[in-house]
């Protein structure tokens, strides 16, 4: 009998007989396993819950400063996204998802679902204060579009979950009803059609991207990246059909044209090389020829319609406007040479040593420092030049990634050998996107900065740091947290590999960086908003400690949103 009781206790059977056997008697003192503390696994905290709590704190911070009819919808969207993320995480662990998503990461529905609605909300407030009606309406479209995309992705997750979670479906239905009612009350018929167009583009792009690029994204990353591309594609088509209404700085049209051109190039050759071999000289020649046709025959005339001049002539006049721009270009070319030398040196070490040699975290963060050294002078002295240069660099990065991915001769195999040295766990799919994410994360605040809605002259409050959000969150914060956390960190945040020392050092380094920006950039006037800046930096640093998503994308966006308030 005692042996049977012992076996049931070891199996943790929950029958009444098993509980009676496992319950200590009066004569026998409690055994050691019952009196010992619970195992460490039982004390673990789910990082996804802490990540959601940090995102909720940011949502509440935004709503304390900006509250309108969309705020209730965003809160409802957060609640249903939290429930849906729990269900989707269970699907990912069980291998029941329809597409192959990036492993070793949660679904990321909560942080990704909040980005676009919150971004539209704060931009609407800025444009409303400046009296810019056009961008105020556009910001409302961005808010509703973000909520509709997140709701659609949540419905997809609920549709493939077995058994169907009744409570989550009810919550999603309530959130969807609130979003649809608000859409009906705030948007015009043409704006509703615009939202539906973005949703349609998102559906088709998601199917293409997730099918052609398995294990490259989590569901949340797919929502963030494909949703942003869908919005850009829709806006470019809309403005191309209404050239009479095209207005604004010509610099702002380079990014959408480059994004759409890169998308067309990638989709075309991904489908084509499904039926033919790409590692031949004939295929490589065809690839380069079609790239030239797309660039010179389609994108150049398309861009000339927006800026009213030939793009190359405009770019030549733009770059040679003054000596400062030429000096910046020379300085940036020097940094490109330094980065190239780092890559070649690391590959030389791999060839002379172990074939399994991989670049360490500290080596990878060298590129973060190089990017910081690139962006800070551009932000201080010439933001327009930095905007154009970052867009051009994005086009080069995407083109080189296509060459590497398709093994286009003569440099495809060489790029594959050079870049595999810097792979980490986030590059589990066929693409290597870490360097692209770094560039986008540093550039997003600059690309999204609401120039038409920003006051001229000295920027008051924390808004003066908005263009520096990428430098602070990724260039300084993420770099310092990784380096100091991996070398000196000992106390880990519960449930993660990140350390408290790394997070604390990250916050301190960003505060020092803010002080340096105040010294060298006279257009910044914090206007006694130091406590808000420190709080925003701390929240984003906590998100970096607990998120398993691509932090190079999430951190700058959330810091950008908080600094707008």
Coordinates of C-alpha atoms in Angstrom, one line a residue:
X1 CA 0.0 0.0 0.0
X2 CA 2.8 2.4 0.9
X3 CA 4.5 1.7 -2.4
X4 CA 1.3 2.4 -4.3
X5 CA 0.9 5.7 -2.4
X6 CA 4.5 6.7 -3.2
X7 CA 4.0 6.0 -6.9
X8 CA 0.8 8.1 -7.0
X9 CA 2.5 11.0 -5.3
X10 CA 5.4 10.9 -7.7
X11 CA 2.9 10.9 -10.7
X12 CA 1.0 13.8 -9.0
X13 CA -2.3 12.1 -9.5
X14 CA -5.2 14.3 -8.4
X15 CA -7.7 11.5 -7.4
X16 CA -9.1 11.6 -3.9
X17 CA -7.3 8.4 -3.1
X18 CA -4.0 9.9 -4.3
X19 CA -4.6 13.0 -2.2
X20 CA -5.2 10.9 0.9
X21 CA -2.1 8.9 0.3
X22 CA 0.0 12.0 -0.3
X23 CA -1.4 13.9 2.8
X24 CA 1.0 13.4 5.7
X25 CA -0.4 11.5 8.7
X26 CA -0.2 12.6 12.3
X27 CA 2.3 10.0 13.3
X28 CA 4.7 10.6 10.4
X29 CA 6.3 14.0 10.0
X30 CA 6.1 15.7 6.6
X31 CA 8.6 14.4 4.1
X32 CA 11.4 16.6 2.8
X33 CA 9.8 17.2 -0.7
X34 CA 6.7 18.7 0.9
X35 CA 8.6 21.0 3.2
X36 CA 11.1 22.2 0.6
X37 CA 10.5 25.4 -1.4
X38 CA 8.8 25.1 -4.8
X39 CA 11.1 24.4 -7.8
X40 CA 12.5 27.3 -9.7
X41 CA 10.4 26.5 -12.8
X42 CA 7.2 27.1 -10.7
X43 CA 8.5 30.6 -9.8
X44 CA 9.1 31.6 -13.5
X45 CA 7.1 34.6 -14.8
X46 CA 5.7 34.4 -18.3
X47 CA 7.6 37.2 -20.2
X48 CA 4.6 37.7 -22.5
X49 CA 2.5 38.8 -19.6
X50 CA 5.1 41.4 -18.5
X51 CA 5.5 42.5 -22.1
X52 CA 1.8 43.1 -22.3
X53 CA 1.8 44.9 -19.0
X54 CA 4.5 47.3 -20.2
X55 CA 2.5 47.9 -23.4
X56 CA -0.6 48.5 -21.4
X57 CA 1.3 51.1 -19.3
X58 CA 2.3 52.9 -22.6
X59 CA -1.3 52.8 -23.8
X60 CA -2.5 54.4 -20.6
X61 CA 0.2 57.0 -20.8
X62 CA -1.0 58.0 -24.3
X63 CA -4.6 58.1 -23.2
X64 CA -3.9 60.3 -20.2
X65 CA -2.6 62.9 -22.7
X66 CA -4.9 62.2 -25.6
X67 CA -8.5 61.0 -25.1
X68 CA -11.1 60.9 -27.9
X69 CA -13.6 58.6 -29.4
X70 CA -10.8 56.3 -30.6
X71 CA -9.4 55.7 -27.2
X72 CA -12.1 53.3 -26.0
X73 CA -11.6 51.3 -29.2
X74 CA -7.8 51.0 -28.6
X75 CA -8.4 49.8 -25.0
X76 CA -10.9 47.2 -26.2
X77 CA -8.4 46.2 -29.0
X78 CA -5.7 45.7 -26.4
X79 CA -7.9 43.4 -24.2
X80 CA -8.9 41.2 -27.2
X81 CA -5.3 41.2 -28.5
X82 CA -4.2 39.9 -25.1
X83 CA -6.6 37.0 -25.2
X84 CA -5.8 36.2 -28.8
X85 CA -2.0 36.3 -28.1
X86 CA -2.5 33.6 -25.4
X87 CA -4.4 31.4 -27.9
X88 CA -1.9 31.9 -30.7
X89 CA 1.1 31.2 -28.4
X90 CA -0.6 27.9 -27.6
X91 CA -0.9 27.2 -31.3
X92 CA 2.7 28.0 -31.9
X93 CA 3.9 25.8 -29.1
X94 CA 1.7 22.9 -30.4
X95 CA 2.8 23.4 -34.0
X96 CA -0.8 24.1 -35.1
X97 CA -0.3 27.4 -36.9
X98 CA -1.1 27.5 -40.6
X99 CA 2.2 29.2 -41.6
X100 CA 5.6 28.6 -40.3
X101 CA 6.5 31.6 -38.0
X102 CA 9.8 32.5 -36.4
X103 CA 10.5 30.0 -33.7
X104 CA 11.7 30.8 -30.1
X105 CA 9.4 33.8 -29.9
X106 CA 5.8 34.4 -28.9
X107 CA 3.2 35.6 -31.3
X108 CA 3.7 39.3 -30.4
X109 CA 0.1 40.3 -31.2
X110 CA -0.2 42.7 -28.3
X111 CA 2.8 45.0 -28.9
X112 CA 2.3 44.9 -32.7
X113 CA -1.5 45.6 -32.5
X114 CA -1.0 48.8 -30.6
X115 CA 1.7 50.5 -32.7
X116 CA -0.3 51.8 -35.6
X117 CA -3.4 52.9 -33.7
X118 CA -1.4 54.8 -31.1
X119 CA 0.8 56.3 -33.8
X120 CA -2.2 57.7 -35.6
X121 CA -3.7 58.9 -32.4
X122 CA -0.7 61.0 -31.4
X123 CA -0.1 62.3 -34.9
X124 CA -3.8 63.4 -35.1
X125 CA -3.4 65.4 -31.9
X126 CA -0.3 67.1 -33.2
X127 CA -1.9 67.9 -36.6
X128 CA -5.1 69.1 -34.9
X129 CA -3.1 71.5 -32.7
X130 CA -1.3 72.9 -35.7
X131 CA -4.5 73.3 -37.8
X132 CA -3.4 70.9 -40.6
X133 CA -6.7 69.4 -41.6
X134 CA -5.4 67.1 -44.3
X135 CA -2.9 65.3 -42.1
X136 CA -5.4 65.2 -39.3
X137 CA -7.8 63.2 -41.4
X138 CA -4.9 61.0 -42.7
X139 CA -4.0 60.3 -39.0
X140 CA -7.5 59.2 -38.3
X141 CA -7.3 56.8 -41.3
X142 CA -4.0 55.4 -39.9
X143 CA -5.7 54.8 -36.5
X144 CA -8.7 53.0 -37.9
X145 CA -6.5 51.1 -40.4
X146 CA -4.3 49.8 -37.6
X147 CA -7.2 48.7 -35.6
X148 CA -8.9 46.9 -38.5
X149 CA -5.6 45.1 -39.5
X150 CA -5.1 43.9 -35.9
X151 CA -8.7 42.8 -35.6
X152 CA -8.5 40.9 -38.9
X153 CA -5.3 39.1 -37.8
X154 CA -7.1 38.2 -34.5
X155 CA -10.0 36.8 -36.3
X156 CA -7.7 34.6 -38.4
X157 CA -6.1 33.3 -35.2
X158 CA -9.5 32.5 -33.6
X159 CA -10.6 30.8 -36.8
X160 CA -7.7 28.3 -36.8
X161 CA -7.8 27.6 -33.0
X162 CA -9.3 24.3 -32.0
X163 CA -11.4 24.1 -29.9
X164 CA -12.8 27.6 -30.7
X165 CA -12.3 29.8 -27.6
X166 CA -15.8 31.1 -26.8
X167 CA -14.8 33.8 -24.3
X168 CA -12.1 35.2 -26.6
X169 CA -14.5 35.2 -29.5
X170 CA -17.0 37.2 -27.5
X171 CA -14.4 39.7 -26.5
X172 CA -13.2 40.0 -30.1
X173 CA -16.7 40.6 -31.2
X174 CA -17.3 43.4 -28.7
X175 CA -14.0 45.0 -29.8
X176 CA -14.9 44.7 -33.4
X177 CA -18.3 46.2 -32.9
X178 CA -16.8 49.2 -31.1
X179 CA -14.2 49.7 -33.9
X180 CA -16.9 49.4 -36.7
X181 CA -19.2 51.9 -34.9
X182 CA -16.4 54.4 -34.4
X183 CA -15.4 54.0 -38.1
X184 CA -18.9 54.8 -39.1
X185 CA -19.0 57.9 -36.9
X186 CA -15.6 59.4 -37.7
X187 CA -14.7 58.5 -41.3
X188 CA -16.2 59.5 -44.6
X189 CA -17.2 57.0 -47.2
X190 CA -14.0 57.6 -49.2
X191 CA -11.9 57.1 -46.1
X192 CA -13.7 53.9 -45.3
X193 CA -13.0 52.7 -48.8
X194 CA -9.3 53.6 -48.3
X195 CA -9.2 51.5 -45.1
X196 CA -10.7 48.6 -47.0
X197 CA -8.2 48.9 -49.8
X198 CA -5.3 48.7 -47.3
X199 CA -7.0 45.7 -45.7
X200 CA -7.2 44.0 -49.1
X201 CA -3.6 44.7 -50.0
X202 CA -2.6 43.4 -46.5
X203 CA -4.4 40.1 -47.1
X204 CA -2.7 39.4 -50.4
X205 CA 0.7 40.5 -49.3
X206 CA 0.5 38.4 -46.1
X207 CA -0.3 35.3 -48.1
X208 CA 2.6 35.9 -50.5
X209 CA 5.2 36.9 -47.8
X210 CA 4.3 34.1 -45.3
X211 CA 4.3 31.5 -48.0
X212 CA 7.5 32.5 -49.7
X213 CA 9.4 33.4 -46.5
X214 CA 8.6 30.8 -43.8
X215 CA 10.1 31.2 -40.3
X216 CA 11.1 34.8 -41.1
X217 CA 8.4 36.6 -39.0
X218 CA 6.2 36.2 -36.0
X219 CA 2.5 37.0 -36.4
X220 CA 3.1 40.4 -34.7
X221 CA 6.1 41.2 -36.9
X222 CA 4.1 40.2 -40.0
X223 CA 1.3 42.6 -38.9
X224 CA 3.7 45.4 -38.3
X225 CA 5.8 45.0 -41.5
X226 CA 3.2 43.9 -44.0
X227 CA 0.7 46.4 -42.6
X228 CA 3.1 49.3 -43.0
X229 CA 4.0 48.2 -46.5
X230 CA 0.3 47.9 -47.4
X231 CA -0.4 51.4 -46.2
X232 CA 2.5 52.8 -48.2
X233 CA 1.4 51.0 -51.3
X234 CA -2.1 52.3 -51.0
X235 CA -1.0 55.9 -50.4
X236 CA 1.3 55.8 -53.4
X237 CA -1.4 54.5 -55.7
X238 CA -3.8 57.1 -54.4
X239 CA -1.4 60.0 -55.0
X240 CA -0.5 58.7 -58.4
X241 CA -4.1 58.8 -59.4
X242 CA -4.5 62.3 -58.1
X243 CA -1.4 64.1 -59.3
X244 CA -3.2 67.4 -59.2
X245 CA -3.4 67.2 -55.4
X246 CA 0.2 66.1 -55.0
X247 CA 2.0 68.5 -52.6
X248 CA 4.7 68.6 -50.1
X249 CA 8.5 68.1 -49.9
X250 CA 9.9 66.0 -52.8
X251 CA 12.1 64.3 -50.2
X252 CA 9.0 62.5 -48.8
X253 CA 8.3 60.7 -52.1
X254 CA 11.5 58.7 -52.3
X255 CA 10.6 56.3 -49.5
X256 CA 7.2 55.0 -50.9
X257 CA 8.6 54.7 -54.4
X258 CA 11.6 52.7 -53.2
X259 CA 9.5 50.5 -51.0
X260 CA 7.0 49.7 -53.8
X261 CA 9.8 49.1 -56.3
X262 CA 11.7 46.7 -54.0
X263 CA 8.4 44.9 -53.3
X264 CA 7.7 44.4 -57.0
X265 CA 11.2 43.2 -57.6
X266 CA 11.2 40.7 -54.8
X267 CA 7.8 39.3 -55.5
X268 CA 8.4 39.0 -59.3
X269 CA 11.7 37.1 -58.9
X270 CA 10.5 35.0 -56.0
X271 CA 7.7 33.7 -58.2
X272 CA 9.9 33.4 -61.3
X273 CA 12.7 31.4 -59.6
X274 CA 10.2 28.9 -58.3
X275 CA 10.2 27.6 -61.9
X276 CA 13.8 28.2 -63.0
X277 CA 17.3 27.9 -61.6
X278 CA 18.7 31.2 -60.2
X279 CA 22.3 30.2 -59.9
X280 CA 23.2 30.5 -63.6
X281 CA 24.8 33.3 -65.6
X282 CA 21.7 33.5 -67.8
X283 CA 19.4 34.0 -64.7
X284 CA 21.8 36.5 -63.2
X285 CA 21.9 38.5 -66.4
X286 CA 18.2 38.5 -66.6
X287 CA 17.9 39.6 -62.9
X288 CA 20.2 42.6 -63.4
X289 CA 18.5 43.5 -66.7
X290 CA 15.0 43.5 -65.1
X291 CA 16.3 45.5 -62.1
X292 CA 17.6 48.1 -64.5
X293 CA 14.3 48.1 -66.4
X294 CA 12.3 48.5 -63.2
X295 CA 14.5 51.3 -61.9
X296 CA 15.1 53.3 -65.0
X297 CA 11.9 52.5 -66.9
X298 CA 9.3 52.5 -64.1
X299 CA 10.5 54.0 -60.9
X300 CA 12.4 57.0 -62.3
X301 CA 9.4 58.2 -64.4
X302 CA 7.1 57.5 -61.5
X303 CA 9.2 59.6 -59.2
X304 CA 9.5 62.4 -61.7
X305 CA 5.7 62.8 -61.7
X306 CA 5.8 63.6 -58.0
X307 CA 8.9 65.9 -57.9
X308 CA 8.4 67.6 -61.3
X309 CA 12.0 67.0 -62.4
X310 CA 14.2 64.1 -63.5
X311 CA 15.1 62.4 -60.2
X312 CA 18.9 62.1 -61.0
X313 CA 19.2 65.8 -61.8
X314 CA 17.2 66.8 -58.7
X315 CA 19.4 64.5 -56.6
X316 CA 22.6 66.0 -58.0
X317 CA 21.4 69.5 -57.2
X318 CA 20.2 68.4 -53.8
X319 CA 23.5 66.8 -52.8
X320 CA 25.7 69.6 -54.0
X321 CA 23.6 72.4 -52.5
X322 CA 26.3 73.4 -50.0
X323 CA 29.7 72.2 -48.8
X324 CA 28.2 70.8 -45.5
X325 CA 26.4 68.2 -47.5
X326 CA 29.5 67.2 -49.4
X327 CA 31.4 66.9 -46.1
X328 CA 28.6 64.7 -44.6
X329 CA 28.7 62.4 -47.6
X330 CA 32.4 62.1 -47.4
X331 CA 32.2 61.3 -43.6
X332 CA 29.5 58.7 -44.3
X333 CA 31.5 57.0 -47.0
X334 CA 34.4 56.7 -44.5
X335 CA 32.1 55.0 -42.0
X336 CA 30.9 52.6 -44.8
X337 CA 34.5 51.7 -45.4
X338 CA 35.0 51.1 -41.6
X339 CA 31.9 48.8 -41.5
X340 CA 33.2 46.9 -44.5
X341 CA 36.6 46.4 -42.9
X342 CA 34.9 45.0 -39.8
X343 CA 33.0 42.5 -41.9
X344 CA 36.1 41.4 -43.8
X345 CA 38.2 41.2 -40.6
X346 CA 35.6 38.9 -38.9
X347 CA 35.4 36.7 -41.9
X348 CA 39.2 36.5 -42.0
X349 CA 39.2 35.3 -38.4
X350 CA 36.6 32.6 -39.2
X351 CA 38.7 31.4 -42.2
X352 CA 41.9 31.2 -40.1
X353 CA 40.1 29.7 -37.1
X354 CA 37.1 27.5 -36.6
X355 CA 34.5 27.2 -39.3
X356 CA 31.8 27.5 -36.7
X357 CA 33.1 30.8 -35.5
X358 CA 30.2 33.3 -35.1
X359 CA 30.4 37.0 -34.3
X360 CA 29.8 37.8 -30.7
X361 CA 27.2 40.2 -29.3
X362 CA 29.8 42.8 -28.8
X363 CA 31.1 42.6 -32.3
X364 CA 27.5 42.9 -33.7
X365 CA 27.0 46.0 -31.6
X366 CA 30.0 47.6 -33.4
X367 CA 27.6 48.3 -36.2
X368 CA 25.2 49.9 -33.8
X369 CA 27.9 52.4 -32.8
X370 CA 28.8 53.0 -36.5
X371 CA 25.1 53.7 -37.2
X372 CA 24.9 56.1 -34.2
X373 CA 28.0 57.9 -35.6
X374 CA 26.2 58.1 -38.9
X375 CA 22.9 59.4 -37.8
X376 CA 23.7 61.9 -35.0
X377 CA 25.6 64.4 -37.3
X378 CA 22.9 64.1 -39.9
X379 CA 20.2 64.8 -37.4
X380 CA 22.0 67.8 -36.0
X381 CA 23.2 69.4 -39.3
X382 CA 21.0 68.2 -42.2
X383 CA 18.0 66.0 -41.6
X384 CA 16.8 66.2 -45.2
X385 CA 20.1 64.8 -46.5
X386 CA 19.9 62.1 -43.9
X387 CA 16.4 61.2 -45.0
X388 CA 17.4 60.8 -48.6
X389 CA 20.6 58.9 -47.7
X390 CA 18.8 56.5 -45.4
X391 CA 16.2 55.7 -48.1
X392 CA 19.0 55.1 -50.7
X393 CA 20.8 52.9 -48.2
X394 CA 17.6 50.9 -47.7
X395 CA 17.3 50.4 -51.4
X396 CA 20.9 49.1 -51.5
X397 CA 20.4 46.8 -48.6
X398 CA 17.3 45.2 -50.1
X399 CA 19.0 44.8 -53.5
X400 CA 22.0 43.1 -51.9
X401 CA 19.7 40.8 -49.9
X402 CA 17.9 39.8 -53.1
X403 CA 21.3 39.1 -54.7
X404 CA 22.3 36.9 -51.6
X405 CA 19.0 35.2 -51.3
X406 CA 18.7 34.2 -55.0
X407 CA 22.5 33.5 -55.3
X408 CA 22.8 36.0 -58.2
X409 CA 26.2 35.8 -59.8
X410 CA 28.9 37.0 -59.3
X411 CA 28.4 38.2 -55.7
X412 CA 25.5 36.1 -54.4
X413 CA 27.6 33.3 -52.9
X414 CA 30.2 35.8 -51.5
X415 CA 27.5 37.8 -49.7
X416 CA 26.1 34.6 -48.3
X417 CA 29.5 33.7 -46.8
X418 CA 30.1 37.2 -45.5
X419 CA 26.7 37.7 -43.8
X420 CA 26.2 34.3 -42.3
X421 CA 28.9 35.2 -39.7
X422 CA 26.5 37.7 -38.1
X423 CA 23.4 35.6 -37.9
X424 CA 21.5 35.3 -34.6
X425 CA 18.4 33.5 -33.5
X426 CA 16.2 36.1 -35.1
X427 CA 17.5 35.1 -38.6
X428 CA 15.9 31.7 -38.6
X429 CA 14.2 32.1 -42.0
X430 CA 15.7 32.2 -45.5
X431 CA 16.3 36.0 -45.3
X432 CA 18.9 37.9 -43.3
X433 CA 17.2 41.0 -42.1
X434 CA 19.0 42.0 -39.0
X435 CA 20.9 44.8 -40.7
X436 CA 17.8 46.0 -42.5
X437 CA 15.9 46.1 -39.3
X438 CA 18.7 48.2 -37.7
X439 CA 18.5 50.7 -40.6
X440 CA 14.7 50.9 -40.5
X441 CA 14.6 51.3 -36.7
X442 CA 17.1 54.1 -36.7
X443 CA 15.3 55.8 -39.7
X444 CA 11.6 55.4 -38.7
X445 CA 11.4 58.4 -36.4
X446 CA 13.0 60.5 -39.1
X447 CA 10.7 59.2 -41.8
X448 CA 7.6 59.5 -39.6
X449 CA 8.5 62.9 -38.1
X450 CA 5.4 65.1 -38.8
X451 CA 7.1 68.0 -40.5
X452 CA 3.9 69.7 -41.7
X453 CA 2.4 69.4 -38.2
X454 CA 5.5 70.4 -36.2
X455 CA 6.1 74.0 -35.1
X456 CA 8.9 75.8 -36.7
X457 CA 12.0 76.9 -34.9
X458 CA 12.9 75.5 -31.5
X459 CA 10.8 72.4 -30.7
X460 CA 9.2 72.6 -27.3
X461 CA 9.1 69.8 -24.7
X462 CA 10.0 66.2 -25.4
X463 CA 8.9 66.6 -29.0
X464 CA 12.4 68.0 -29.8
X465 CA 13.8 64.5 -29.2
X466 CA 11.4 62.8 -31.5
X467 CA 13.8 62.5 -34.5
X468 CA 16.4 61.0 -32.1
X469 CA 14.0 58.2 -30.9
X470 CA 15.8 55.6 -33.0
X471 CA 19.2 56.7 -31.9
X472 CA 18.2 56.6 -28.3
X473 CA 16.2 53.3 -28.3
X474 CA 18.3 51.2 -30.6
X475 CA 21.7 52.9 -31.1
X476 CA 22.3 53.8 -27.5
X477 CA 19.9 51.8 -25.3
X478 CA 19.8 48.4 -27.0
X479 CA 23.6 48.5 -27.6
X480 CA 24.5 49.4 -24.0
X481 CA 22.0 46.9 -22.6
X482 CA 23.4 44.1 -24.7
X483 CA 27.1 44.9 -24.0
X484 CA 26.9 45.5 -20.3
X485 CA 24.3 42.8 -19.7
X486 CA 26.4 40.1 -21.4
X487 CA 29.7 41.1 -19.8
X488 CA 28.8 42.3 -16.3
X489 CA 25.1 41.4 -15.7
X490 CA 24.3 38.9 -13.0
X491 CA 20.7 39.5 -11.8
X492 CA 18.3 38.4 -14.5
X493 CA 14.8 39.6 -15.1
X494 CA 12.4 36.8 -14.1
X495 CA 11.6 34.6 -17.1
X496 CA 14.2 36.2 -19.5
X497 CA 17.9 36.1 -20.3
X498 CA 18.2 39.9 -19.9
X499 CA 19.8 41.4 -16.8
X500 CA 18.8 44.2 -14.5
X501 CA 22.2 45.7 -14.8
X502 CA 21.9 45.9 -18.6
X503 CA 18.5 47.6 -18.3
X504 CA 19.7 50.1 -15.7
X505 CA 22.8 50.9 -17.7
X506 CA 20.7 51.4 -20.8
X507 CA 18.5 53.9 -19.1
X508 CA 21.5 55.8 -17.7
X509 CA 23.2 55.8 -21.1
X510 CA 20.2 57.2 -22.8
X511 CA 19.9 60.0 -20.3
X512 CA 23.5 60.9 -20.9
X513 CA 22.8 60.9 -24.7
X514 CA 19.9 63.3 -24.2
X515 CA 22.2 65.7 -22.3
X516 CA 24.7 65.5 -25.2
X517 CA 21.9 66.2 -27.8
X518 CA 20.9 69.3 -25.7
X519 CA 24.5 70.6 -25.9
X520 CA 25.0 70.1 -29.7
X521 CA 21.5 70.6 -31.1
X522 CA 20.2 74.1 -30.5
X523 CA 16.7 73.2 -31.9
X524 CA 15.8 71.1 -28.8
X525 CA 14.1 72.8 -25.8
X526 CA 13.0 70.2 -23.3
X527 CA 10.9 72.8 -21.4
X528 CA 11.0 71.0 -18.0
X529 CA 9.8 67.7 -19.4
X530 CA 12.7 65.7 -17.9
X531 CA 10.5 63.4 -15.8
X532 CA 8.4 62.4 -18.8
X533 CA 11.5 61.7 -20.9
X534 CA 13.0 59.5 -18.1
X535 CA 9.7 57.7 -17.7
X536 CA 9.4 57.1 -21.5
X537 CA 13.0 55.8 -21.7
X538 CA 12.4 53.5 -18.7
X539 CA 9.2 52.0 -20.2
X540 CA 10.9 51.4 -23.5
X541 CA 13.9 49.8 -21.7
X542 CA 11.6 47.5 -19.8
X543 CA 10.0 46.5 -23.2
X544 CA 13.4 45.7 -24.5
X545 CA 14.1 43.4 -21.6
X546 CA 10.9 41.4 -22.0
X547 CA 10.0 41.4 -25.7
X548 CA 10.9 38.5 -28.0
X549 CA 10.0 40.5 -31.1
X550 CA 12.4 42.5 -33.3
X551 CA 13.3 45.2 -30.8
X552 CA 15.0 47.3 -33.6
X553 CA 11.4 47.9 -34.9
X554 CA 9.3 48.1 -31.8
X555 CA 11.5 50.2 -29.5
X556 CA 11.9 53.3 -31.8
X557 CA 8.2 53.3 -32.6
X558 CA 7.1 53.2 -29.0
X559 CA 9.6 55.8 -27.9
X560 CA 8.5 57.9 -30.9
X561 CA 4.9 57.7 -29.7
X562 CA 5.7 58.6 -26.1
X563 CA 8.0 61.5 -27.0
X564 CA 5.2 63.0 -29.1
X565 CA 3.0 63.6 -26.0

